[in-house]
Tab-separated table of N, CA and C in Angstrom:
chain	number	residue	atom	x	y	z
A	1	MET	N	31.720	19.505	32.292
A	1	MET	CA	31.387	18.505	31.300
A	1	MET	C	30.101	18.886	30.551
A	2	GLN	N	29.053	19.216	31.310
A	2	GLN	CA	27.790	19.607	30.692
A	2	GLN	C	27.955	20.863	29.851
A	3	ARG	N	28.715	21.827	30.365
A	3	ARG	CA	28.946	23.074	29.627
A	3	ARG	C	29.645	22.796	28.302
A	4	ASP	N	30.617	21.864	28.316
A	4	ASP	CA	31.327	21.518	27.089
A	4	ASP	C	30.385	20.890	26.070
A	5	LYS	N	29.535	19.978	26.537
A	5	LYS	CA	28.555	19.344	25.638
A	5	LYS	C	27.612	20.393	25.066
A	6	LEU	N	27.163	21.271	25.912
A	6	LEU	CA	26.244	22.313	25.472
A	6	LEU	C	26.929	23.251	24.477
A	7	ARG	N	28.132	23.661	24.781
A	7	ARG	CA	28.869	24.556	23.888
A	7	ARG	C	29.056	23.918	22.517
A	8	LYS	N	29.428	22.646	22.498
A	8	LYS	CA	29.616	21.933	21.229
A	8	LYS	C	28.301	21.809	20.475
A	9	SER	N	27.238	21.532	21.178
A	9	SER	CA	25.938	21.413	20.525
A	9	SER	C	25.492	22.751	19.947
A	10	LEU	N	25.645	23.815	20.718
A	10	LEU	CA	25.275	25.141	20.218
A	10	LEU	C	26.084	25.489	18.970
A	11	GLU	N	27.371	25.170	19.009
A	11	GLU	CA	28.230	25.420	17.849
A	11	GLU	C	27.719	24.620	16.650
A	12	HIS	N	27.357	23.372	16.883
A	12	HIS	CA	26.828	22.506	15.826
A	12	HIS	C	25.530	23.075	15.251
A	13	LEU	N	24.714	23.677	16.101
A	13	LEU	CA	23.438	24.252	15.674
A	13	LEU	C	23.597	25.642	15.051
A	14	GLY	N	24.807	26.194	15.109
A	14	GLY	CA	25.041	27.517	14.535
A	14	GLY	C	24.588	28.652	15.429
A	15	ILE	N	24.558	28.397	16.725
A	15	ILE	CA	24.122	29.394	17.707
A	15	ILE	C	25.326	29.835	18.530
A	16	PRO	N	25.660	31.130	18.510
A	16	PRO	CA	26.749	31.601	19.372
A	16	PRO	C	26.429	31.273	20.833
A	17	ALA	N	27.414	30.797	21.569
A	17	ALA	CA	27.188	30.355	22.953
A	17	ALA	C	26.514	31.421	23.810
A	18	LYS	N	26.869	32.676	23.616
A	18	LYS	CA	26.282	33.738	24.435
A	18	LYS	C	24.817	33.999	24.070
A	19	ASP	N	24.368	33.441	22.958
A	19	ASP	CA	22.986	33.639	22.498
A	19	ASP	C	22.109	32.402	22.701
A	20	TYR	N	22.451	31.575	23.687
A	20	TYR	CA	21.722	30.330	23.921
A	20	TYR	C	20.227	30.556	24.156
A	21	ARG	N	19.819	31.756	24.609
A	21	ARG	CA	18.406	32.021	24.904
A	21	ARG	C	17.512	31.895	23.667
A	22	VAL	N	18.089	32.053	22.484
A	22	VAL	CA	17.292	31.924	21.260
A	22	VAL	C	16.708	30.509	21.149
A	23	LEU	N	17.339	29.547	21.816
A	23	LEU	CA	16.803	28.176	21.810
A	23	LEU	C	15.378	28.117	22.353
A	24	LYS	N	15.025	29.026	23.248
A	24	LYS	CA	13.675	29.023	23.819
A	24	LYS	C	12.614	29.256	22.747
A	25	LEU	N	13.022	29.790	21.599
A	25	LEU	CA	12.079	30.038	20.512
A	25	LEU	C	11.920	28.834	19.592
A	26	LEU	N	12.785	27.849	19.729
A	26	LEU	CA	12.739	26.691	18.839
A	26	LEU	C	11.425	25.907	18.919
A	27	PRO	N	10.820	25.712	20.097
A	27	PRO	CA	9.517	25.029	20.108
A	27	PRO	C	8.453	25.780	19.287
A	28	LEU	N	8.482	27.097	19.321
A	28	LEU	CA	7.534	27.886	18.546
A	28	LEU	C	7.790	27.710	17.052
A	29	ILE	N	9.051	27.695	16.684
A	29	ILE	CA	9.435	27.497	15.285
A	29	ILE	C	8.989	26.120	14.816
A	30	TYR	N	9.246	25.122	15.624
A	30	TYR	CA	8.924	23.736	15.257
A	30	TYR	C	7.432	23.578	14.982
A	31	VAL	N	6.611	24.102	15.867
A	31	VAL	CA	5.167	23.956	15.665
A	31	VAL	C	4.685	24.842	14.511
A	32	ALA	N	5.329	25.975	14.295
A	32	ALA	CA	4.936	26.849	13.190
A	32	ALA	C	5.160	26.167	11.838
A	33	TRP	N	6.182	25.331	11.743
A	33	TRP	CA	6.489	24.609	10.509
A	33	TRP	C	5.766	23.265	10.420
A	34	ALA	N	4.972	22.895	11.405
A	34	ALA	CA	4.374	21.559	11.472
A	34	ALA	C	3.594	21.183	10.215
A	35	ASP	N	2.957	22.144	9.594
A	35	ASP	CA	2.161	21.855	8.401
A	35	ASP	C	2.958	22.040	7.114
A	36	GLY	N	4.267	22.227	7.247
A	36	GLY	CA	5.127	22.302	6.085
A	36	GLY	C	5.282	23.679	5.471
A	37	LYS	N	4.633	24.670	6.059
A	37	LYS	CA	4.768	26.034	5.537
A	37	LYS	C	4.801	27.008	6.707
A	38	MET	N	5.346	28.183	6.444
A	38	MET	CA	5.416	29.217	7.473
A	38	MET	C	4.520	30.369	7.033
A	39	GLU	N	3.433	30.573	7.765
A	39	GLU	CA	2.515	31.666	7.448
A	39	GLU	C	3.036	32.977	8.034
A	40	GLN	N	2.739	34.072	7.361
A	40	GLN	CA	3.196	35.386	7.809
A	40	GLN	C	2.683	35.721	9.205
A	41	VAL	N	1.457	35.310	9.519
A	41	VAL	CA	0.911	35.594	10.846
A	41	VAL	C	1.772	34.937	11.929
A	42	LYS	N	2.304	33.756	11.650
A	42	LYS	CA	3.165	33.068	12.619
A	42	LYS	C	4.516	33.775	12.732
A	43	VAL	N	5.059	34.195	11.589
A	43	VAL	CA	6.317	34.948	11.597
A	43	VAL	C	6.159	36.200	12.456
A	44	ASP	N	5.068	36.932	12.218
A	44	ASP	CA	4.832	38.169	12.966
A	44	ASP	C	4.696	37.906	14.460
A	45	ARG	N	3.977	36.871	14.823
A	45	ARG	CA	3.777	36.569	16.246
A	45	ARG	C	5.060	36.100	16.915
A	46	ILE	N	5.845	35.314	16.211
A	46	ILE	CA	7.105	34.853	16.789
A	46	ILE	C	8.055	36.030	16.971
A	47	HIS	N	8.123	36.916	15.979
A	47	HIS	CA	8.969	38.113	16.120
A	47	HIS	C	8.483	38.987	17.281
A	48	TYR	N	7.188	39.154	17.400
A	48	TYR	CA	6.643	39.959	18.490
A	48	TYR	C	7.004	39.342	19.842
A	49	PHE	N	6.771	38.044	19.962
A	49	PHE	CA	7.085	37.347	21.210
A	49	PHE	C	8.574	37.467	21.536
A	50	ALA	N	9.422	37.251	20.534
A	50	ALA	CA	10.873	37.320	20.754
A	50	ALA	C	11.304	38.712	21.207
A	51	SER	N	10.735	39.736	20.588
A	51	SER	CA	11.127	41.106	20.956
A	51	SER	C	10.608	41.502	22.327
A	52	ARG	N	9.474	40.961	22.715
A	52	ARG	CA	8.878	41.283	24.003
A	52	ARG	C	9.522	40.515	25.153
A	53	GLU	N	9.897	39.263	24.909
A	53	GLU	CA	10.370	38.391	25.987
A	53	GLU	C	11.887	38.269	26.101
A	54	TYR	N	12.594	38.475	24.986
A	54	TYR	CA	14.032	38.215	24.988
A	54	TYR	C	14.783	39.400	24.399
A	55	ASP	N	15.939	39.662	24.962
A	55	ASP	CA	16.818	40.691	24.441
A	55	ASP	C	17.846	39.978	23.560
A	56	LEU	N	17.466	39.737	22.293
A	56	LEU	CA	18.317	38.973	21.395
A	56	LEU	C	19.336	39.870	20.706
A	57	SER	N	20.533	39.353	20.585
A	57	SER	CA	21.579	40.059	19.844
A	57	SER	C	21.276	39.957	18.347
A	58	ALA	N	22.027	40.691	17.560
A	58	ALA	CA	21.865	40.621	16.103
A	58	ALA	C	22.144	39.202	15.603
A	59	ALA	N	23.112	38.536	16.199
A	59	ALA	CA	23.435	37.158	15.795
A	59	ALA	C	22.275	36.212	16.114
A	60	ALA	N	21.648	36.385	17.271
A	60	ALA	CA	20.514	35.536	17.641
A	60	ALA	C	19.308	35.805	16.734
A	61	VAL	N	19.085	37.069	16.391
A	61	VAL	CA	17.999	37.411	15.468
A	61	VAL	C	18.264	36.776	14.108
A	62	ALA	N	19.510	36.732	13.687
A	62	ALA	CA	19.859	36.089	12.421
A	62	ALA	C	19.542	34.587	12.468
A	63	VAL	N	19.832	33.944	13.601
A	63	VAL	CA	19.491	32.528	13.770
A	63	VAL	C	17.976	32.360	13.683
A	64	LEU	N	17.242	33.190	14.404
A	64	LEU	CA	15.778	33.135	14.388
A	64	LEU	C	15.245	33.326	12.970
A	65	ASN	N	15.746	34.315	12.270
A	65	ASN	CA	15.277	34.563	10.906
A	65	ASN	C	15.598	33.389	9.983
A	66	GLY	N	16.720	32.737	10.225
A	66	GLY	CA	17.048	31.533	9.453
A	66	GLY	C	16.021	30.448	9.671
A	67	TRP	N	15.613	30.256	10.931
A	67	TRP	CA	14.595	29.248	11.241
A	67	TRP	C	13.248	29.596	10.608
A	68	LEU	N	12.945	30.885	10.557
A	68	LEU	CA	11.665	31.322	9.991
A	68	LEU	C	11.645	31.202	8.467
A	69	THR	N	12.816	31.244	7.869
A	69	THR	CA	12.930	31.203	6.416
A	69	THR	C	13.046	29.782	5.879
A	70	LYS	N	13.827	28.963	6.582
A	70	LYS	CA	14.056	27.591	6.137
A	70	LYS	C	13.764	26.641	7.295
A	71	ARG	N	12.914	25.686	7.028
A	71	ARG	CA	12.500	24.739	8.066
A	71	ARG	C	13.690	23.944	8.595
A	72	PRO	N	13.928	24.016	9.918
A	72	PRO	CA	15.004	23.203	10.503
A	72	PRO	C	14.651	21.717	10.397
A	73	SER	N	15.664	20.891	10.243
A	73	SER	CA	15.430	19.445	10.161
A	73	SER	C	14.948	18.917	11.510
A	74	HIS	N	14.356	17.734	11.472
A	74	HIS	CA	13.897	17.108	12.711
A	74	HIS	C	15.070	16.852	13.651
A	75	ALA	N	16.203	16.415	13.099
A	75	ALA	CA	17.397	16.161	13.924
A	75	ALA	C	17.880	17.443	14.589
A	76	TYR	N	17.839	18.554	13.856
A	76	TYR	CA	18.247	19.850	14.398
A	76	TYR	C	17.338	20.232	15.570
A	77	VAL	N	16.031	20.112	15.359
A	77	VAL	CA	15.068	20.470	16.401
A	77	VAL	C	15.239	19.562	17.619
A	78	ALA	N	15.406	18.267	17.381
A	78	ALA	CA	15.585	17.332	18.501
A	78	ALA	C	16.811	17.698	19.329
A	79	GLU	N	17.898	18.045	18.661
A	79	GLU	CA	19.114	18.456	19.378
A	79	GLU	C	18.862	19.741	20.161
A	80	GLY	N	18.161	20.686	19.544
A	80	GLY	CA	17.845	21.948	20.222
A	80	GLY	C	16.946	21.749	21.431
A	81	LEU	N	15.930	20.895	21.293
A	81	LEU	CA	15.043	20.620	22.429
A	81	LEU	C	15.814	19.948	23.560
A	82	HIS	N	16.721	19.050	23.199
A	82	HIS	CA	17.557	18.399	24.211
A	82	HIS	C	18.422	19.441	24.928
A	83	ASP	N	18.916	20.414	24.179
A	83	ASP	CA	19.729	21.475	24.788
A	83	ASP	C	18.898	22.343	25.730
A	84	ILE	N	17.652	22.613	25.360
A	84	ILE	CA	16.774	23.389	26.248
A	84	ILE	C	16.599	22.645	27.564
A	85	LEU	N	16.327	21.356	27.480
A	85	LEU	CA	16.181	20.555	28.699
A	85	LEU	C	17.483	20.545	29.490
A	86	ARG	N	18.599	20.397	28.817
A	86	ARG	CA	19.917	20.412	29.483
A	86	ARG	C	20.135	21.736	30.209
A	87	LEU	N	19.773	22.840	29.557
A	87	LEU	CA	19.910	24.159	30.193
A	87	LEU	C	19.005	24.272	31.416
A	88	ALA	N	17.789	23.765	31.302
A	88	ALA	CA	16.839	23.856	32.417
A	88	ALA	C	17.274	22.999	33.603
A	89	GLN	N	17.967	21.916	33.337
A	89	GLN	CA	18.410	21.019	34.402
A	89	GLN	C	19.795	21.358	34.935
A	90	ALA	N	20.456	22.328	34.312
A	90	ALA	CA	21.815	22.696	34.729
A	90	ALA	C	21.803	23.258	36.142
A	91	PRO	N	22.802	22.892	36.944
A	91	PRO	CA	22.849	23.382	38.313
A	91	PRO	C	23.117	24.877	38.409
A	92	ASP	N	23.787	25.441	37.409
A	92	ASP	CA	24.054	26.876	37.452
A	92	ASP	C	22.916	27.628	36.777
A	93	ASP	N	22.822	28.890	37.046
A	93	ASP	CA	21.722	29.699	36.527
A	93	ASP	C	22.081	30.265	35.158
A	94	LEU	N	21.532	29.667	34.121
A	94	LEU	CA	21.776	30.140	32.760
A	94	LEU	C	20.500	30.739	32.166
A	95	GLU	N	19.652	31.285	32.989
A	95	GLU	CA	18.430	31.946	32.547
A	95	GLU	C	17.452	31.023	31.830
A	96	VAL	N	17.545	29.747	32.072
A	96	VAL	CA	16.529	28.809	31.604
A	96	VAL	C	16.136	27.997	32.827
A	97	ASP	N	14.941	28.241	33.293
A	97	ASP	CA	14.455	27.566	34.476
A	97	ASP	C	13.451	26.495	34.054
A	98	PHE	N	13.520	25.346	34.722
A	98	PHE	CA	12.619	24.247	34.384
A	98	PHE	C	11.156	24.690	34.449
A	99	SER	N	10.849	25.615	35.347
A	99	SER	CA	9.464	26.071	35.487
A	99	SER	C	8.982	26.857	34.265
A	100	GLU	N	9.904	27.312	33.411
A	100	GLU	CA	9.543	28.029	32.184
A	100	GLU	C	9.037	27.106	31.081
A	101	LEU	N	9.392	25.848	31.138
A	101	LEU	CA	9.124	24.945	30.025
A	101	LEU	C	7.631	24.767	29.718
A	102	PRO	N	6.758	24.639	30.713
A	102	PRO	CA	5.329	24.562	30.374
A	102	PRO	C	4.821	25.825	29.664
A	103	ALA	N	5.353	26.981	30.053
A	103	ALA	CA	4.952	28.222	29.384
A	103	ALA	C	5.411	28.219	27.930
A	104	LEU	N	6.613	27.690	27.662
A	104	LEU	CA	7.079	27.593	26.283
A	104	LEU	C	6.133	26.739	25.451
A	105	LEU	N	5.653	25.656	26.044
A	105	LEU	CA	4.707	24.796	25.344
A	105	LEU	C	3.393	25.535	25.096
A	106	SER	N	2.954	26.325	26.048
A	106	SER	CA	1.725	27.117	25.867
A	106	SER	C	1.894	28.141	24.751
A	107	TYR	N	3.054	28.787	24.709
A	107	TYR	CA	3.321	29.743	23.631
A	107	TYR	C	3.336	29.025	22.281
A	108	ALA	N	3.919	27.831	22.260
A	108	ALA	CA	3.952	27.054	21.019
A	108	ALA	C	2.529	26.702	20.580
A	109	GLU	N	1.671	26.352	21.528
A	109	GLU	CA	0.274	26.062	21.172
A	109	GLU	C	-0.406	27.311	20.629
A	110	GLY	N	-0.079	28.461	21.187
A	110	GLY	CA	-0.621	29.713	20.672
A	110	GLY	C	-0.204	29.945	19.230
A	111	ILE	N	1.035	29.604	18.910
A	111	ILE	CA	1.503	29.722	17.528
A	111	ILE	C	0.749	28.729	16.647
A	112	ALA	N	0.494	27.539	17.152
A	112	ALA	CA	-0.253	26.538	16.378
A	112	ALA	C	-1.668	27.033	16.046
A	113	ARG	N	-2.247	27.818	16.934
A	113	ARG	CA	-3.596	28.360	16.697
A	113	ARG	C	-3.575	29.584	15.786
A	114	SER	N	-2.399	30.097	15.473
A	114	SER	CA	-2.262	31.301	14.656
A	114	SER	C	-2.276	30.936	13.177
A	115	THR	N	-3.422	31.008	12.591
A	115	THR	CA	-3.516	30.784	11.158
A	115	THR	C	-4.254	31.957	10.544
A	116	ALA	N	-3.982	32.215	9.304
A	116	ALA	CA	-4.655	33.316	8.614
A	116	ALA	C	-6.151	33.045	8.492
A	117	VAL	N	-6.523	31.777	8.439
A	117	VAL	CA	-7.923	31.410	8.259
A	117	VAL	C	-8.721	31.530	9.556
A	118	ALA	N	-8.149	31.066	10.651
A	118	ALA	CA	-8.880	31.036	11.916
A	118	ALA	C	-7.973	31.510	13.045
A	119	LEU	N	-7.678	32.787	13.054
A	119	LEU	CA	-6.755	33.346	14.027
A	119	LEU	C	-7.229	33.090	15.458
A	120	ASP	N	-6.392	32.396	16.214
A	120	ASP	CA	-6.612	32.095	17.635
A	120	ASP	C	-7.787	31.172	17.942
A	121	HIS	N	-8.360	30.558	16.946
A	121	HIS	CA	-9.446	29.616	17.215
A	121	HIS	C	-8.849	28.292	17.684
A	122	PRO	N	-9.306	27.761	18.824
A	122	PRO	CA	-8.728	26.517	19.338
A	122	PRO	C	-8.769	25.367	18.337
A	123	GLY	N	-9.781	25.330	17.496
A	123	GLY	CA	-9.897	24.264	16.511
A	123	GLY	C	-8.939	24.407	15.345
A	124	ALA	N	-8.202	25.495	15.293
A	124	ALA	CA	-7.271	25.731	14.186
A	124	ALA	C	-6.000	24.901	14.310
A	125	VAL	N	-5.805	24.233	15.417
A	125	VAL	CA	-4.605	23.422	15.613
A	125	VAL	C	-4.741	22.155	14.776
A	126	SER	N	-3.860	22.010	13.803
A	126	SER	CA	-3.908	20.843	12.918
A	126	SER	C	-3.430	19.593	13.647
A	127	VAL	N	-3.721	18.461	13.048
A	127	VAL	CA	-3.262	17.191	13.603
A	127	VAL	C	-1.733	17.181	13.655
A	128	ALA	N	-1.089	17.663	12.593
A	128	ALA	CA	0.380	17.697	12.555
A	128	ALA	C	0.932	18.590	13.666
A	129	ALA	N	0.321	19.755	13.862
A	129	ALA	CA	0.780	20.670	14.916
A	129	ALA	C	0.564	20.047	16.292
A	130	ASP	N	-0.555	19.360	16.472
A	130	ASP	CA	-0.826	18.716	17.757
A	130	ASP	C	0.206	17.620	18.039
A	131	GLN	N	0.609	16.896	17.010
A	131	GLN	CA	1.637	15.864	17.183
A	131	GLN	C	2.977	16.496	17.557
A	132	VAL	N	3.276	17.642	16.951
A	132	VAL	CA	4.513	18.348	17.283
A	132	VAL	C	4.474	18.828	18.733
A	133	LEU	N	3.335	19.342	19.168
A	133	LEU	CA	3.198	19.779	20.566
A	133	LEU	C	3.430	18.610	21.520
A	134	GLU	N	2.891	17.448	21.178
A	134	GLU	CA	3.102	16.248	22.008
A	134	GLU	C	4.586	15.887	22.062
A	135	GLU	N	5.259	15.972	20.916
A	135	GLU	CA	6.690	15.654	20.866
A	135	GLU	C	7.503	16.642	21.697
A	136	ILE	N	7.183	17.927	21.571
A	136	ILE	CA	7.888	18.946	22.358
A	136	ILE	C	7.725	18.651	23.852
A	137	ALA	N	6.518	18.362	24.278
A	137	ALA	CA	6.254	18.063	25.690
A	137	ALA	C	7.055	16.854	26.148
A	138	ARG	N	7.060	15.829	25.315
A	138	ARG	CA	7.804	14.611	25.664
A	138	ARG	C	9.308	14.900	25.769
A	139	GLU	N	9.857	15.636	24.808
A	139	GLU	CA	11.290	15.930	24.798
A	139	GLU	C	11.704	16.829	25.963
A	140	LEU	N	10.819	17.728	26.375
A	140	LEU	CA	11.142	18.643	27.471
A	140	LEU	C	10.720	18.090	28.836
A	141	HIS	N	10.160	16.879	28.833
A	141	HIS	CA	9.751	16.202	30.070
A	141	HIS	C	8.714	17.005	30.845
A	142	ILE	N	7.726	17.511	30.126
A	142	ILE	CA	6.647	18.244	30.789
A	142	ILE	C	5.314	17.635	30.390
A	143	ASP	N	4.329	17.823	31.230
A	143	ASP	CA	2.989	17.305	30.974
A	143	ASP	C	2.275	18.252	30.021
A	144	HIS	N	1.937	17.747	28.864
A	144	HIS	CA	1.241	18.563	27.866
A	144	HIS	C	-0.235	18.678	28.191
A	145	GLY	N	-0.774	17.676	28.829
A	145	GLY	CA	-2.213	17.702	29.069
A	145	GLY	C	-2.932	17.624	27.740
A	146	GLU	N	-3.984	18.393	27.610
A	146	GLU	CA	-4.729	18.425	26.366
A	146	GLU	C	-4.713	19.834	25.808
A	147	SER	N	-4.660	19.917	24.492
A	147	SER	CA	-4.744	21.232	23.866
A	147	SER	C	-6.183	21.717	23.975
A	148	TRP	N	-6.367	23.023	23.762
A	148	TRP	CA	-7.729	23.566	23.765
A	148	TRP	C	-8.579	22.872	22.709
A	149	ALA	N	-7.997	22.592	21.561
A	149	ALA	CA	-8.743	21.930	20.480
A	149	ALA	C	-9.234	20.567	20.932
A	150	GLN	N	-8.375	19.786	21.592
A	150	GLN	CA	-8.776	18.466	22.074
A	150	GLN	C	-9.860	18.580	23.133
A	151	LEU	N	-9.676	19.483	24.070
A	151	LEU	CA	-10.633	19.650	25.146
A	151	LEU	C	-12.003	20.066	24.626
A	152	LEU	N	-12.034	21.057	23.753
A	152	LEU	CA	-13.310	21.519	23.208
A	152	LEU	C	-13.961	20.451	22.339
A	153	SER	N	-13.168	19.694	21.624
A	153	SER	CA	-13.711	18.603	20.820
A	153	SER	C	-14.382	17.572	21.704
A	154	GLU	N	-13.728	17.220	22.813
A	154	GLU	CA	-14.303	16.248	23.744
A	154	GLU	C	-15.597	16.766	24.362
A	155	LEU	N	-15.656	18.090	24.544
A	155	LEU	CA	-16.856	18.688	25.117
A	155	LEU	C	-17.937	18.934	24.067
A	156	GLY	N	-17.624	18.604	22.811
A	156	GLY	CA	-18.602	18.764	21.748
A	156	GLY	C	-18.737	20.200	21.248
A	157	GLN	N	-17.721	21.038	21.529
A	157	GLN	CA	-17.789	22.443	21.133
A	157	GLN	C	-17.198	22.703	19.750
A	158	VAL	N	-16.356	21.803	19.277
A	158	VAL	CA	-15.695	22.007	17.991
A	158	VAL	C	-15.975	20.798	17.122
A	159	ALA	N	-16.369	21.041	15.922
A	159	ALA	CA	-16.662	19.941	15.019
A	159	ALA	C	-15.385	19.356	14.464
């Protein structure tokens, strides 16, 4: 039953079933688009991360490039995040483990800090990106805690 729901959802999202791992990149895409634009530095980092962490097929790379070129709708992202959680909670081993989800959120925060103006500076996380990170954490049922920007701000380190 779960596999059928997942297969239908992947089909709806335009993701070949065998390429479900590309969904792990959706949180990074979502936060990269949080400010309404996709900066080249974010594109480069997402491509680097994808090539280093995942063995994506040509079809999966095409899906990724589509996300990098045209901002996915909120409904699309919500469905994708739900699918990631479904994969992580699945009783069978589909290469998505629940323990990976906090790391995905950390990678997404790293993308949020990737701006041409302030590369990797914790304060570079915009309010919109921080809200997206909170939403991703909520949808994936993981504790987001505080971003580096929030923590440093509370400590008086970032104006």
